[in-house]
Amino acid sequence: MIGKVRMTHELLRQQSGFVQDFLLEQFSGPGEFNLVTIVEWESQAAVDKVVPIVKAAHERIAFSPQETIAWLGVRADIANYQRLPEL
């Protein structure tokens, strides 16, 4: 599965509006999630444009993130966030 995550991030890095990304693995502490992926975009419009591109790429390789998440029993927390203004 991590290979598919890396492949998806490689595709995201090539898209217009991409700012930066992180693939984080928990190495200590009582946190709930072992793996966290974060992608920062210039705008919601950039996100809206990339969604069908990623979906098509996944379809080409017969990869369903939803099915994989269910099959592995992964608990995913998928959401959009925005950066808070600097203090």
Short mmCIF file of C-alpha atoms in Angstrom, two decimals:
data_model
loop_
_atom_site.label_atom_id
_atom_site.label_comp_id
_atom_site.label_asym_id
_atom_site.label_seq_id
_atom_site.Cartn_x
_atom_site.Cartn_y
_atom_site.Cartn_z
CA MET A 1 0.00 0.00 0.00
CA ILE A 2 2.80 2.45 0.79
CA GLY A 3 3.94 2.11 -2.81
CA LYS A 4 0.56 3.33 -4.05
CA VAL A 5 0.69 6.25 -1.61
CA ARG A 6 4.14 7.23 -2.88
CA MET A 7 2.98 6.91 -6.49
CA THR A 8 -0.01 9.13 -5.78
CA HIS A 9 2.19 11.76 -4.13
CA GLU A 10 4.54 11.71 -7.14
CA LEU A 11 1.54 12.45 -9.36
CA LEU A 12 0.32 15.21 -7.03
CA ARG A 13 3.74 16.93 -7.08
CA GLN A 14 3.40 17.36 -10.85
CA GLN A 15 0.05 19.16 -10.67
CA SER A 16 -0.57 22.87 -10.98
CA GLY A 17 -1.22 24.48 -7.60
CA PHE A 18 0.83 21.94 -5.63
CA VAL A 19 2.80 23.59 -2.79
CA GLN A 20 4.30 20.81 -0.65
CA ASP A 21 3.58 17.39 0.78
CA PHE A 22 4.55 15.21 3.71
CA LEU A 23 4.35 11.49 4.31
CA LEU A 24 4.77 10.96 8.05
CA GLU A 25 5.12 7.72 10.00
CA GLN A 26 4.59 7.59 13.76
CA PHE A 27 7.71 6.43 15.57
CA SER A 28 6.67 6.95 19.20
CA GLY A 29 3.85 8.08 21.44
CA PRO A 30 0.26 6.98 21.96
CA GLY A 31 -1.07 8.55 18.74
CA GLU A 32 -3.93 6.86 16.94
CA PHE A 33 -2.55 7.04 13.40
CA ASN A 34 0.59 5.27 12.23
CA LEU A 35 0.78 7.03 8.89
CA VAL A 36 -0.23 10.58 7.99
CA THR A 37 -0.15 12.15 4.56
CA ILE A 38 -0.46 15.90 4.06
CA VAL A 39 -0.62 17.81 0.81
CA GLU A 40 -0.71 21.60 0.69
CA TRP A 41 -2.34 23.31 -2.29
CA GLU A 42 -2.45 26.94 -3.40
CA SER A 43 -6.24 26.96 -3.38
CA GLN A 44 -9.39 24.89 -3.23
CA ALA A 45 -9.64 25.37 -7.01
CA ALA A 46 -6.33 23.50 -7.40
CA VAL A 47 -7.68 20.65 -5.27
CA ASP A 48 -10.87 20.50 -7.33
CA LYS A 49 -8.82 20.19 -10.55
CA VAL A 50 -6.57 17.43 -9.27
CA VAL A 51 -9.29 15.12 -7.90
CA PRO A 52 -10.37 13.76 -11.31
CA ILE A 53 -6.71 13.44 -12.40
CA VAL A 54 -5.90 11.22 -9.42
CA LYS A 55 -9.11 9.24 -9.82
CA ALA A 56 -8.27 8.53 -13.48
CA ALA A 57 -4.71 7.50 -12.59
CA HIS A 58 -6.01 5.09 -9.95
CA GLU A 59 -8.54 3.63 -12.41
CA ARG A 60 -5.76 3.04 -14.98
CA ILE A 61 -3.92 0.80 -12.52
CA ALA A 62 -7.11 -0.74 -11.07
CA PHE A 63 -6.44 0.75 -7.63
CA SER A 64 -9.32 1.66 -5.35
CA PRO A 65 -8.19 3.53 -2.23
CA GLN A 66 -11.58 2.95 -0.61
CA GLU A 67 -11.45 -0.82 -1.18
CA THR A 68 -7.84 -0.98 0.02
CA ILE A 69 -8.68 0.98 3.18
CA ALA A 70 -11.59 -1.37 3.90
CA TRP A 71 -9.59 -4.53 3.11
CA LEU A 72 -6.71 -3.51 5.39
CA GLY A 73 -9.03 -2.32 8.14
CA VAL A 74 -7.46 1.13 8.04
CA ARG A 75 -9.16 3.93 9.92
CA ALA A 76 -8.81 6.98 7.69
CA ASP A 77 -9.55 10.58 8.61
CA ILE A 78 -9.84 12.39 5.29
CA ALA A 79 -10.53 16.11 5.32
CA ASN A 80 -9.49 19.47 3.91
CA TYR A 81 -7.80 21.97 6.19
CA GLN A 82 -6.50 25.49 5.77
CA ARG A 83 -3.47 27.14 7.28
CA LEU A 84 -4.15 29.51 10.18
CA PRO A 85 -2.80 33.05 9.91
CA GLU A 86 0.57 33.57 11.57
CA LEU A 87 0.40 34.93 15.12
#
